[in-house]
Short mmCIF file of C-alpha atoms in Angstrom, two decimals:
data_model
loop_
_atom_site.label_atom_id
_atom_site.label_comp_id
_atom_site.label_asym_id
_atom_site.label_seq_id
_atom_site.Cartn_x
_atom_site.Cartn_y
_atom_site.Cartn_z
CA UNK O 1 68.93 -7.85 79.04
CA UNK O 2 66.11 -6.34 81.51
CA UNK O 3 63.22 -8.40 82.65
CA UNK O 4 60.13 -7.05 80.60
CA UNK O 5 57.72 -5.07 82.81
CA UNK O 6 54.84 -7.26 82.67
CA UNK O 7 52.62 -4.46 83.65
CA UNK O 8 53.27 -2.03 80.46
CA UNK O 9 50.86 -1.62 78.13
CA UNK O 10 51.59 -3.38 74.75
CA UNK O 11 50.09 0.03 73.00
CA UNK O 12 50.55 3.36 73.45
CA UNK O 13 47.51 4.89 75.61
CA UNK O 14 46.43 7.51 73.01
CA UNK O 15 45.62 5.38 70.42
CA UNK O 16 43.86 2.10 70.63
CA UNK O 17 42.36 0.16 67.48
CA UNK O 18 39.81 -2.40 68.05
CA UNK O 19 38.43 -4.80 65.38
CA UNK O 20 35.08 -6.00 65.61
CA UNK O 21 33.70 -8.96 63.44
CA UNK O 22 30.29 -9.48 65.05
CA UNK O 23 28.89 -10.59 61.63
CA UNK O 24 29.27 -11.38 58.31
CA UNK O 25 28.12 -9.87 54.96
CA UNK O 26 24.66 -10.65 54.51
CA UNK O 27 24.50 -13.50 52.08
CA UNK O 28 22.90 -16.63 51.66
CA UNK O 29 25.56 -19.78 50.64
CA UNK O 30 25.46 -19.95 47.28
CA UNK O 31 22.80 -17.54 46.72
CA UNK O 32 24.45 -14.36 45.00
CA UNK O 33 21.42 -12.41 44.82
CA UNK O 34 20.36 -12.84 48.16
CA UNK O 35 21.05 -8.90 48.92
CA UNK O 36 18.12 -8.13 46.12
CA UNK O 37 15.67 -10.06 47.89
CA UNK O 38 16.05 -13.45 46.35
CA UNK O 39 15.46 -15.26 49.39
CA UNK O 40 14.43 -18.57 47.34
CA UNK O 41 16.20 -20.95 45.09
CA UNK O 42 15.22 -20.21 41.26
CA UNK O 43 12.38 -22.44 40.07
CA UNK O 44 12.08 -23.08 36.29
CA UNK O 45 9.01 -25.04 35.21
CA UNK O 46 9.22 -27.91 32.83
CA UNK O 47 9.38 -26.88 28.97
CA UNK O 48 5.65 -27.64 27.58
CA UNK O 49 5.23 -30.86 25.59
CA UNK O 50 2.63 -29.09 23.43
CA UNK O 51 3.74 -27.17 20.09
CA UNK O 52 0.68 -25.28 19.21
CA UNK O 53 2.10 -24.17 15.86
CA UNK O 54 3.51 -27.27 14.67
CA UNK O 55 1.45 -28.65 11.30
CA UNK O 56 1.08 -32.29 11.56
CA UNK O 57 1.44 -33.00 7.81
CA UNK O 58 4.31 -30.60 6.61
CA UNK O 59 5.24 -33.03 3.75
CA UNK O 60 4.05 -35.13 1.22
CA UNK O 61 4.07 -38.79 2.37
CA UNK O 62 2.60 -42.07 1.71
CA UNK O 63 1.91 -43.60 -1.66
CA UNK O 64 -1.67 -42.30 -1.33
CA UNK O 65 -0.75 -38.72 -1.35
CA UNK O 66 1.75 -38.67 -4.02
CA UNK O 67 -0.55 -40.47 -6.12
CA UNK O 68 -3.41 -37.78 -5.45
CA UNK O 69 -0.80 -34.95 -5.92
CA UNK O 70 0.41 -36.08 -9.13
CA UNK O 71 -3.25 -36.77 -10.55
CA UNK O 72 -4.66 -33.46 -9.14
CA UNK O 73 -1.63 -31.42 -11.02
CA UNK O 74 -3.99 -30.72 -14.24
CA UNK O 75 -6.73 -30.01 -11.62
CA UNK O 76 -4.33 -27.69 -9.76
CA UNK O 77 -3.54 -25.63 -12.93
CA UNK O 78 -7.45 -25.02 -13.35
CA UNK O 79 -7.87 -23.99 -9.94
CA UNK O 80 -4.81 -21.56 -9.79
CA UNK O 81 -6.46 -19.90 -12.97
CA UNK O 82 -9.93 -19.82 -11.18
CA UNK O 83 -8.12 -18.03 -8.09
CA UNK O 84 -6.13 -15.37 -10.39
CA UNK O 85 -9.19 -14.67 -12.16
CA UNK O 86 -11.18 -14.30 -8.95
CA UNK O 87 -8.72 -12.70 -7.42
CA UNK O 88 -8.35 -9.94 -10.60
CA UNK O 89 -12.28 -9.51 -10.76
CA UNK O 90 -12.66 -8.81 -7.03
CA UNK O 91 -9.94 -6.32 -6.99
CA UNK O 92 -11.35 -4.10 -9.81
CA UNK O 93 -14.84 -4.27 -7.95
CA UNK O 94 -13.20 -3.11 -4.94
CA UNK O 95 -11.44 -0.06 -7.09
CA UNK O 96 -14.68 0.66 -8.14
CA UNK O 97 -16.36 0.56 -4.46
CA UNK O 98 -13.52 2.58 -3.06
CA UNK O 99 -13.36 4.97 -5.97
CA UNK O 100 -13.87 9.09 -4.87
CA UNK O 101 -14.58 7.77 -1.20
CA UNK O 102 -13.18 10.21 0.89
CA UNK O 103 -14.83 9.81 4.27
CA UNK O 104 -13.06 6.41 5.38
CA UNK O 105 -14.19 7.55 9.04
CA UNK O 106 -17.41 6.58 8.78
CA UNK O 107 -19.30 3.33 7.72
CA UNK O 108 -19.31 2.64 3.85
CA UNK O 109 -22.06 4.06 2.10
CA UNK O 110 -24.93 1.22 1.16
CA UNK O 111 -24.29 1.55 -2.63
CA UNK O 112 -20.72 0.71 -2.35
CA UNK O 113 -21.42 -2.25 -0.28
CA UNK O 114 -23.69 -3.59 -3.03
CA UNK O 115 -20.64 -3.32 -5.25
CA UNK O 116 -18.30 -5.23 -2.65
CA UNK O 117 -20.83 -7.97 -2.71
CA UNK O 118 -18.99 -8.85 -6.48
CA UNK O 119 -15.57 -8.90 -4.29
CA UNK O 120 -17.62 -11.21 -1.99
CA UNK O 121 -18.75 -13.79 -4.20
CA UNK O 122 -15.40 -13.76 -5.84
CA UNK O 123 -14.14 -14.84 -2.27
CA UNK O 124 -16.42 -17.71 -2.26
CA UNK O 125 -15.01 -18.90 -5.77
CA UNK O 126 -11.48 -18.51 -4.15
CA UNK O 127 -12.51 -20.69 -1.32
CA UNK O 128 -13.79 -23.35 -4.02
CA UNK O 129 -10.47 -23.01 -6.04
CA UNK O 130 -8.88 -24.15 -2.87
CA UNK O 131 -10.90 -27.00 -2.65
CA UNK O 132 -13.72 -26.09 -0.24
CA UNK O 133 -16.74 -27.27 -2.54
CA UNK O 134 -18.90 -27.03 0.38
CA UNK O 135 -18.61 -25.32 4.05
CA UNK O 136 -20.04 -27.00 7.03
CA UNK O 137 -21.90 -24.51 9.50
CA UNK O 138 -23.34 -24.99 12.84
CA UNK O 139 -25.23 -22.47 14.83
CA UNK O 140 -25.97 -18.96 13.36
CA UNK O 141 -24.39 -15.55 13.53
CA UNK O 142 -25.86 -13.02 15.81
CA UNK O 143 -27.18 -9.85 14.79
CA UNK O 144 -24.58 -6.99 14.86
CA UNK O 145 -27.09 -4.98 17.54
CA UNK O 146 -26.39 -8.07 20.07
CA UNK O 147 -23.09 -8.89 19.47
CA UNK O 148 -21.06 -5.83 17.90
CA UNK O 149 -17.57 -7.89 18.29
CA UNK O 150 -16.71 -11.71 16.99
CA UNK O 151 -13.72 -13.43 18.24
CA UNK O 152 -12.52 -16.72 16.27
CA UNK O 153 -9.58 -18.88 16.78
CA UNK O 154 -6.84 -18.55 14.03
CA UNK O 155 -5.66 -21.88 11.79
CA UNK O 156 -4.97 -20.48 8.55
CA UNK O 157 -5.36 -17.66 5.82
CA UNK O 158 -8.85 -19.26 4.92
CA UNK O 159 -10.56 -17.95 7.66
CA UNK O 160 -10.26 -14.33 6.66
CA UNK O 161 -11.55 -15.06 3.20
CA UNK O 162 -14.67 -17.01 4.32
CA UNK O 163 -15.39 -14.35 7.02
CA UNK O 164 -14.93 -11.89 4.36
CA UNK O 165 -17.60 -13.41 2.27
CA UNK O 166 -19.99 -14.25 5.10
CA UNK O 167 -20.23 -11.50 7.35
CA UNK O 168 -18.02 -8.62 5.62
CA UNK O 169 -17.02 -7.33 9.07
CA UNK O 170 -14.40 -4.84 10.06
CA UNK O 171 -11.20 -6.55 10.83
CA UNK O 172 -8.31 -5.77 13.26
CA UNK O 173 -5.31 -6.88 11.32
CA UNK O 174 -1.20 -5.92 11.51
CA UNK O 175 -0.05 -2.95 9.28
CA UNK O 176 2.09 -5.44 7.32
CA UNK O 177 -1.24 -6.61 5.60
CA UNK O 178 -1.83 -3.22 3.72
CA UNK O 179 1.23 -3.45 1.60
CA UNK O 180 0.41 -7.25 0.17
CA UNK O 181 -0.59 -6.88 -3.50
CA UNK O 182 -4.18 -6.95 -4.44
CA UNK O 183 -5.52 -8.08 -1.14
CA UNK O 184 -4.22 -4.80 0.84
CA UNK O 185 -6.73 -2.91 -1.49
CA UNK O 186 -9.71 -5.32 -0.77
CA UNK O 187 -8.77 -5.44 3.25
CA UNK O 188 -8.96 -1.52 3.21
CA UNK O 189 -12.48 -1.50 1.74
CA UNK O 190 -13.38 -3.56 5.16
CA UNK O 191 -12.40 -0.61 6.98
CA UNK O 192 -9.85 -2.54 8.47
CA UNK O 193 -8.31 -1.37 12.09
CA UNK O 194 -4.36 -1.52 11.85
CA UNK O 195 -2.26 -2.25 14.59
CA UNK O 196 1.45 -2.38 15.17
CA UNK O 197 1.70 -4.76 18.18
CA UNK O 198 5.09 -3.40 19.16
CA UNK O 199 4.10 -0.17 19.48
CA UNK O 200 2.22 0.80 22.57
CA UNK O 201 0.47 4.09 20.94
CA UNK O 202 -0.61 1.74 17.94
CA UNK O 203 -1.95 -0.68 20.33
CA UNK O 204 -3.89 1.97 22.56
CA UNK O 205 -5.25 3.67 19.22
CA UNK O 206 -6.75 0.08 17.98
CA UNK O 207 -8.52 -0.11 21.24
CA UNK O 208 -10.03 3.04 21.10
CA UNK O 209 -11.06 2.33 17.56
CA UNK O 210 -12.68 -1.05 18.34
CA UNK O 211 -14.85 1.06 20.59
CA UNK O 212 -15.76 3.50 18.48
CA UNK O 213 -17.04 0.66 15.89
CA UNK O 214 -18.28 -1.43 18.31
CA UNK O 215 -20.79 1.48 20.03
CA UNK O 216 -22.09 2.52 16.40
CA UNK O 217 -24.85 0.06 15.00
CA UNK O 218 -24.26 1.76 11.52
CA UNK O 219 -20.62 -0.16 11.61
CA UNK O 220 -20.58 -3.85 10.53
CA UNK O 221 -19.33 -6.29 13.29
CA UNK O 222 -15.85 -6.29 14.59
CA UNK O 223 -13.98 -9.42 13.99
CA UNK O 224 -10.75 -10.18 15.83
CA UNK O 225 -8.50 -13.39 16.02
CA UNK O 226 -7.40 -12.84 19.61
CA UNK O 227 -4.44 -15.26 19.41
CA UNK O 228 -2.72 -12.92 17.28
CA UNK O 229 -1.49 -15.56 15.14
CA UNK O 230 -2.39 -19.07 13.38
CA UNK O 231 -2.05 -22.13 15.27
CA UNK O 232 -2.52 -25.85 14.30
CA UNK O 233 -6.24 -25.54 15.49
CA UNK O 234 -5.59 -28.43 18.15
CA UNK O 235 -4.39 -26.25 20.99
CA UNK O 236 -5.60 -22.51 21.96
CA UNK O 237 -2.92 -19.80 22.62
CA UNK O 238 -2.98 -16.93 25.02
CA UNK O 239 -5.96 -14.01 24.00
CA UNK O 240 -5.00 -10.59 23.86
CA UNK O 241 -7.15 -8.06 25.77
CA UNK O 242 -8.40 -5.82 23.10
CA UNK O 243 -11.71 -7.40 22.26
CA UNK O 244 -12.62 -7.68 26.01
CA UNK O 245 -11.51 -4.02 27.52
CA UNK O 246 -14.69 -2.48 26.85
CA UNK O 247 -16.96 -4.82 27.86
CA UNK O 248 -19.37 -5.43 24.74
CA UNK O 249 -21.08 -8.65 24.08
CA UNK O 250 -18.86 -11.13 22.17
CA UNK O 251 -19.67 -13.89 19.84
CA UNK O 252 -16.95 -16.64 19.79
CA UNK O 253 -17.07 -18.71 16.36
CA UNK O 254 -14.84 -21.40 15.89
CA UNK O 255 -13.39 -23.07 12.76
CA UNK O 256 -12.20 -26.63 12.53
CA UNK O 257 -10.18 -28.48 9.34
CA UNK O 258 -10.87 -32.02 9.66
CA UNK O 259 -8.34 -33.98 8.23
CA UNK O 260 -6.75 -37.50 7.62
CA UNK O 261 -3.64 -36.90 5.36
CA UNK O 262 -3.27 -33.14 5.03
CA UNK O 263 -3.41 -30.82 7.97
CA UNK O 264 -4.57 -27.42 6.60
CA UNK O 265 -2.99 -25.39 9.19
CA UNK O 266 -0.64 -22.87 8.47
CA UNK O 267 1.68 -23.54 11.58
CA UNK O 268 5.18 -23.81 10.15
CA UNK O 269 4.51 -24.28 6.60
CA UNK O 270 5.58 -21.78 3.98
CA UNK O 271 2.44 -20.19 2.40
CA UNK O 272 3.30 -21.56 -1.34
CA UNK O 273 3.61 -24.70 0.18
CA UNK O 274 0.33 -24.81 1.91
CA UNK O 275 -1.43 -23.03 -1.15
CA UNK O 276 -0.01 -25.94 -3.47
CA UNK O 277 -0.90 -28.79 -1.08
CA UNK O 278 -4.75 -27.11 -1.26
CA UNK O 279 -4.76 -27.02 -4.71
CA UNK O 280 -3.79 -30.74 -5.22
CA UNK O 281 -6.65 -32.01 -2.79
CA UNK O 282 -9.97 -33.47 -3.91
CA UNK O 283 -11.62 -31.55 -1.28
CA UNK O 284 -10.98 -30.02 1.86
CA UNK O 285 -13.05 -30.06 4.83
CA UNK O 286 -13.82 -26.96 6.55
CA UNK O 287 -16.02 -26.50 9.61
CA UNK O 288 -17.81 -22.76 11.28
CA UNK O 289 -19.24 -23.18 14.63
CA UNK O 290 -20.97 -20.40 15.70
CA UNK O 291 -20.89 -20.30 19.97
CA UNK O 292 -23.70 -18.63 21.98
CA UNK O 293 -22.96 -14.93 22.75
CA UNK O 294 -21.03 -14.34 25.71
CA UNK O 295 -21.95 -11.11 28.04
CA UNK O 296 -20.25 -9.24 30.27
CA UNK O 297 -21.24 -10.39 34.14
CA UNK O 298 -21.62 -6.59 35.42
CA UNK O 299 -19.66 -3.42 35.19
CA UNK O 300 -17.03 -4.66 37.75
CA UNK O 301 -15.95 -7.76 35.51
CA UNK O 302 -12.30 -7.03 34.53
CA UNK O 303 -11.18 -7.45 31.29
CA UNK O 304 -8.92 -10.42 32.07
CA UNK O 305 -11.79 -12.31 33.57
CA UNK O 306 -14.16 -11.85 30.49
CA UNK O 307 -11.04 -12.97 28.24
CA UNK O 308 -10.52 -16.07 30.55
CA UNK O 309 -14.44 -17.02 30.40
CA UNK O 310 -14.41 -16.56 26.35
CA UNK O 311 -11.13 -18.48 25.78
CA UNK O 312 -12.47 -21.30 27.90
CA UNK O 313 -15.71 -21.25 26.06
CA UNK O 314 -13.72 -21.96 22.66
CA UNK O 315 -11.17 -24.29 24.50
CA UNK O 316 -14.38 -26.43 25.53
CA UNK O 317 -16.03 -26.18 22.52
CA UNK O 318 -13.04 -27.24 20.48
CA UNK O 319 -11.77 -29.57 23.06
CA UNK O 320 -8.49 -28.05 23.09
CA UNK O 321 -5.97 -27.41 25.40
CA UNK O 322 -4.93 -23.87 26.25
CA UNK O 323 -0.99 -22.89 26.64
CA UNK O 324 1.08 -19.97 27.59
CA UNK O 325 2.37 -19.24 24.11
CA UNK O 326 1.75 -16.05 21.90
CA UNK O 327 3.21 -14.40 19.05
CA UNK O 328 6.46 -13.77 20.63
CA UNK O 329 6.97 -17.50 20.82
CA UNK O 330 7.10 -17.47 17.02
CA UNK O 331 9.39 -14.91 16.83
CA UNK O 332 11.86 -16.92 19.33
CA UNK O 333 11.17 -20.03 16.98
CA UNK O 334 12.25 -17.86 13.91
CA UNK O 335 15.00 -16.38 15.40
CA UNK O 336 16.22 -19.65 16.65
CA UNK O 337 15.66 -20.94 13.13
CA UNK O 338 17.55 -18.63 11.46
CA UNK O 339 20.55 -19.48 13.79
CA UNK O 340 20.03 -22.80 12.28
CA UNK O 341 19.46 -24.66 15.59
CA UNK O 342 18.57 -28.18 15.35
CA UNK O 343 15.40 -27.69 17.72
CA UNK O 344 14.21 -24.38 17.18
CA UNK O 345 10.65 -25.31 19.15
CA UNK O 346 12.69 -26.00 22.33
CA UNK O 347 13.11 -22.28 22.22
CA UNK O 348 9.72 -21.36 22.79
CA UNK O 349 8.97 -20.60 26.79
CA UNK O 350 5.31 -19.36 26.61
CA UNK O 351 5.73 -15.70 26.64
CA UNK O 352 2.62 -14.75 28.25
CA UNK O 353 3.61 -16.78 31.43
CA UNK O 354 7.09 -15.22 31.45
CA UNK O 355 5.54 -11.58 30.90
CA UNK O 356 2.98 -12.05 34.07
CA UNK O 357 5.73 -13.28 36.13
CA UNK O 358 8.59 -10.93 35.19
CA UNK O 359 7.02 -8.25 33.12
CA UNK O 360 9.48 -9.21 30.41
CA UNK O 361 7.92 -8.54 26.80
CA UNK O 362 8.49 -10.01 23.50
CA UNK O 363 10.98 -7.94 22.35
CA UNK O 364 13.02 -8.11 25.76
CA UNK O 365 13.18 -12.12 25.37
CA UNK O 366 14.31 -11.44 21.88
CA UNK O 367 17.16 -9.81 23.16
CA UNK O 368 18.16 -12.24 25.74
CA UNK O 369 17.98 -15.10 23.34
CA UNK O 370 20.39 -12.76 21.13
CA UNK O 371 22.58 -13.05 23.79
CA UNK O 372 21.97 -16.94 24.79
CA UNK O 373 22.81 -17.72 20.89
CA UNK O 374 25.88 -15.82 21.53
CA UNK O 375 27.09 -18.28 24.12
CA UNK O 376 26.94 -21.28 21.24
CA UNK O 377 24.36 -23.67 22.10
CA UNK O 378 25.40 -27.34 21.45
CA UNK O 379 22.76 -29.03 19.31
CA UNK O 380 20.44 -29.76 22.20
CA UNK O 381 20.33 -26.11 23.20
CA UNK O 382 22.27 -26.12 26.25
CA UNK O 383 25.36 -23.58 27.10
CA UNK O 384 28.56 -24.62 28.83
CA UNK O 385 29.88 -22.65 31.61
CA UNK O 386 33.18 -21.03 29.80
CA UNK O 387 30.78 -19.83 27.23
CA UNK O 388 28.62 -18.28 29.61
CA UNK O 389 31.48 -16.53 31.15
CA UNK O 390 32.83 -15.15 27.35
CA UNK O 391 29.76 -13.48 26.40
CA UNK O 392 28.93 -11.85 29.86
CA UNK O 393 32.87 -10.57 30.13
CA UNK O 394 33.43 -12.54 33.13
CA UNK O 395 36.25 -15.21 34.35
CA UNK O 396 36.39 -18.12 36.47
CA UNK O 397 36.04 -17.38 40.05
CA UNK O 398 33.90 -18.27 43.10
CA UNK O 399 31.19 -15.64 42.42
CA UNK O 400 30.73 -16.35 38.69
CA UNK O 401 30.34 -20.16 39.36
CA UNK O 402 27.76 -19.24 41.96
CA UNK O 403 25.82 -17.04 39.34
CA UNK O 404 25.98 -20.16 36.99
CA UNK O 405 24.87 -22.49 39.46
CA UNK O 406 22.06 -20.01 40.26
CA UNK O 407 20.38 -20.75 37.10
CA UNK O 408 21.55 -24.38 36.58
CA UNK O 409 18.86 -25.59 38.32
CA UNK O 410 19.30 -29.18 37.34
CA UNK O 411 23.07 -29.07 38.29
CA UNK O 412 24.05 -30.40 35.06
CA UNK O 413 26.83 -27.82 34.35
CA UNK O 414 24.86 -26.57 31.52
CA UNK O 415 22.02 -24.03 31.24
CA UNK O 416 18.93 -23.94 28.72
CA UNK O 417 17.68 -20.49 27.36
CA UNK O 418 14.50 -21.37 29.36
CA UNK O 419 16.67 -21.36 32.50
CA UNK O 420 18.82 -18.35 30.95
CA UNK O 421 15.70 -16.44 30.48
CA UNK O 422 13.93 -17.52 33.85
CA UNK O 423 16.90 -16.54 36.08
CA UNK O 424 17.36 -13.13 34.30
CA UNK O 425 13.73 -12.24 34.92
CA UNK O 426 13.71 -13.30 38.16
CA UNK O 427 16.61 -11.18 39.30
CA UNK O 428 15.18 -8.51 37.43
CA UNK O 429 11.71 -8.76 39.11
CA UNK O 430 13.31 -8.47 42.79
CA UNK O 431 12.34 -5.52 44.93
CA UNK O 432 15.75 -4.64 45.42
CA UNK O 433 16.95 -5.19 41.91
CA UNK O 434 16.81 -1.07 40.62
CA UNK O 435 17.84 0.01 43.83
CA UNK O 436 20.91 -1.73 43.59
CA UNK O 437 21.51 -0.65 40.00
CA UNK O 438 21.75 2.89 41.58
CA UNK O 439 23.52 2.16 44.32
CA UNK O 440 25.97 0.22 42.15
CA UNK O 441 26.63 3.40 39.90
CA UNK O 442 26.96 5.33 42.82
CA UNK O 443 29.68 3.32 44.34
CA UNK O 444 31.75 3.02 41.33
CA UNK O 445 32.04 6.62 41.03
CA UNK O 446 29.21 8.04 39.77
CA UNK O 447 28.51 9.66 43.16
CA UNK O 448 30.92 12.31 42.36
CA UNK O 449 30.23 12.63 38.71
CA UNK O 450 27.67 11.94 36.50
CA UNK O 451 29.69 8.71 34.71
CA UNK O 452 32.20 6.35 35.35
CA UNK O 453 35.85 6.05 33.84
CA UNK O 454 37.37 2.69 33.06
CA UNK O 455 39.92 2.98 35.90
CA UNK O 456 37.14 3.48 38.30
CA UNK O 457 35.40 0.30 37.03
CA UNK O 458 38.91 -1.52 37.50
CA UNK O 459 39.44 -0.29 40.96
CA UNK O 460 35.91 -1.40 42.03
CA UNK O 461 35.20 -4.51 40.31
CA UNK O 462 38.79 -5.94 40.27
CA UNK O 463 38.74 -7.38 43.80
CA UNK O 464 35.96 -9.84 43.02
CA UNK O 465 38.26 -11.64 40.47
CA UNK O 466 42.06 -10.88 41.73
CA UNK O 467 43.32 -12.52 38.32
CA UNK O 468 41.63 -9.95 36.10
CA UNK O 469 44.07 -8.25 33.56
CA UNK O 470 43.48 -4.61 31.87
CA UNK O 471 42.28 -6.21 28.77
CA UNK O 472 39.68 -8.08 30.34
CA UNK O 473 38.46 -5.10 32.39
CA UNK O 474 38.49 -3.27 29.48
CA UNK O 475 36.26 -5.63 27.67
CA UNK O 476 33.62 -5.43 30.47
CA UNK O 477 33.95 -1.69 30.43
CA UNK O 478 33.02 -1.86 26.64
CA UNK O 479 29.75 -4.07 27.44
CA UNK O 480 28.55 -0.95 29.34
CA UNK O 481 30.08 1.68 27.15
CA UNK O 482 27.02 1.91 24.86
CA UNK O 483 27.70 4.58 22.84
CA UNK O 484 31.87 4.36 22.62
CA UNK O 485 32.67 7.64 24.27
CA UNK O 486 35.25 6.32 26.86
CA UNK O 487 32.90 6.59 29.96
CA UNK O 488 29.89 5.20 31.26
CA UNK O 489 27.14 7.61 32.20
CA UNK O 490 24.12 6.64 34.37
CA UNK O 491 21.89 5.61 31.48
CA UNK O 492 24.55 3.28 29.85
CA UNK O 493 25.14 1.63 33.37
CA UNK O 494 21.26 1.08 34.00
CA UNK O 495 20.78 -0.19 30.48
CA UNK O 496 23.40 -2.56 30.69
CA UNK O 497 22.42 -3.78 33.59
CA UNK O 498 18.86 -4.64 32.66
CA UNK O 499 20.06 -6.37 29.65
CA UNK O 500 22.63 -8.18 32.07
CA UNK O 501 21.06 -8.17 35.24
CA UNK O 502 23.07 -11.33 36.50
CA UNK O 503 26.26 -9.12 36.35
CA UNK O 504 24.34 -7.04 39.20
CA UNK O 505 25.88 -9.80 41.72
CA UNK O 506 29.58 -8.64 40.88
CA UNK O 507 28.58 -4.94 42.28
CA UNK O 508 26.27 -5.78 45.20
CA UNK O 509 29.17 -8.21 46.69
CA UNK O 510 31.64 -5.65 46.16
CA UNK O 511 29.27 -2.85 47.87
CA UNK O 512 28.67 -5.19 50.77
CA UNK O 513 32.30 -6.25 51.13
CA UNK O 514 33.19 -2.15 51.47
CA UNK O 515 30.48 -1.83 53.93
CA UNK O 516 31.45 -4.53 56.26
CA UNK O 517 35.03 -3.45 55.90
CA UNK O 518 34.10 0.05 56.78
CA UNK O 519 31.97 -0.95 59.83
CA UNK O 520 34.57 -3.38 61.05
CA UNK O 521 36.92 -1.07 62.42
CA UNK O 522 36.41 1.02 65.63
CA UNK O 523 39.73 3.61 66.30
CA UNK O 524 39.70 5.17 69.68
CA UNK O 525 42.18 7.92 69.89
#
């Protein structure tokens, strides 16, 4: 055998391949969302210890309460009859006052207002039937010319009845109140400003109408419950902005329900049960305090700062704790209750704080809760790793483990809804999230045409989990294919990633790997 020529090149001189591994793909160890801008670990504050909606005495308990309830049953029947009679008389008087009135965009004529005094007196009798024989007042209501807007905390259905009798204001209320039998007609006589809190156009129209009514002294004062729902009266939840946008002077009013045995707050008690408990009390205590008028500081004061000053004044006078809860937390609670979760209160996340951090609104939070409940949480409200993967159409792999570990801030091997929501919100709020979604669609196959087919998704995503079979990839494809037309257009793709933002890690990791592989080989010919 001839000796090898040590001077001969190992490769032919016309083709040289040089592989350069100068750097690894930019990713932080254990952080699957580093490419989006997540340079810090997820931080999830502990759940609040306060439940501002919990009634302190939801059931009849103790010998005294049972004895009193039984003894008051005949009295309850008389009170129920008085309630029905007053409601009927007030309804008839209101129908007379509204008869033939067409121009409801302008203030109610004086003679119609005088007829409404009959209904207002009936309202006071209704309060009497509920056990409010006397009402303690502190302070005085400001004239309409000084404070065109009134704001009050909201504890029960009693306050609207009292304010109707005491002030006969224009109120801002949900559209659903219009359909309540008898009561809906009486509410319309107050020239109510209806609002659908979930429709942006309705909210804007309500704000414009508040300004129109507040700017005209011929209209009565405008009454708002800025919390947007009832609480237990021991806490103050986040205020909505509607009353503070236009900068009119505001008179805050506080209602209190002192009690020992029976908490009169609506809270998590049904309306029928609450009415029965009120009918079977000797007397129910009710206090109203009119606070000094709060004026805007100047033209430059923002509505947010005006709101905070007002809510702080009310909370201080109430000696109450302010929380970040809102009506959205009630919706989360009700959905968890319908799903028969053992502790539905644990699913309240202080929606106002979540919205300020991540711009996630109540309806979006409800969608995330639907997804979390599909993961079959245990009685403590925690989800296991395998259920997390099942709902997101994933399989166990290093990247899946990193995603789960990212939101498992306690490193307990399970996640709560609060951690899941904060994790999804944190990812969506990153500066690179939307661009990453666009680039992912382009990288999978959307650069050539306006849609992605299943084979393209399989070829792109399968390297991330090598043992994915066709059926499993098909399930992921169907998650993206919202309209079931056999392909994923851009709207489908972006919508799915917004609903399932944690999935973006699979696409960004593959895009990074492809970019790295493409840049790591240099051919010299």
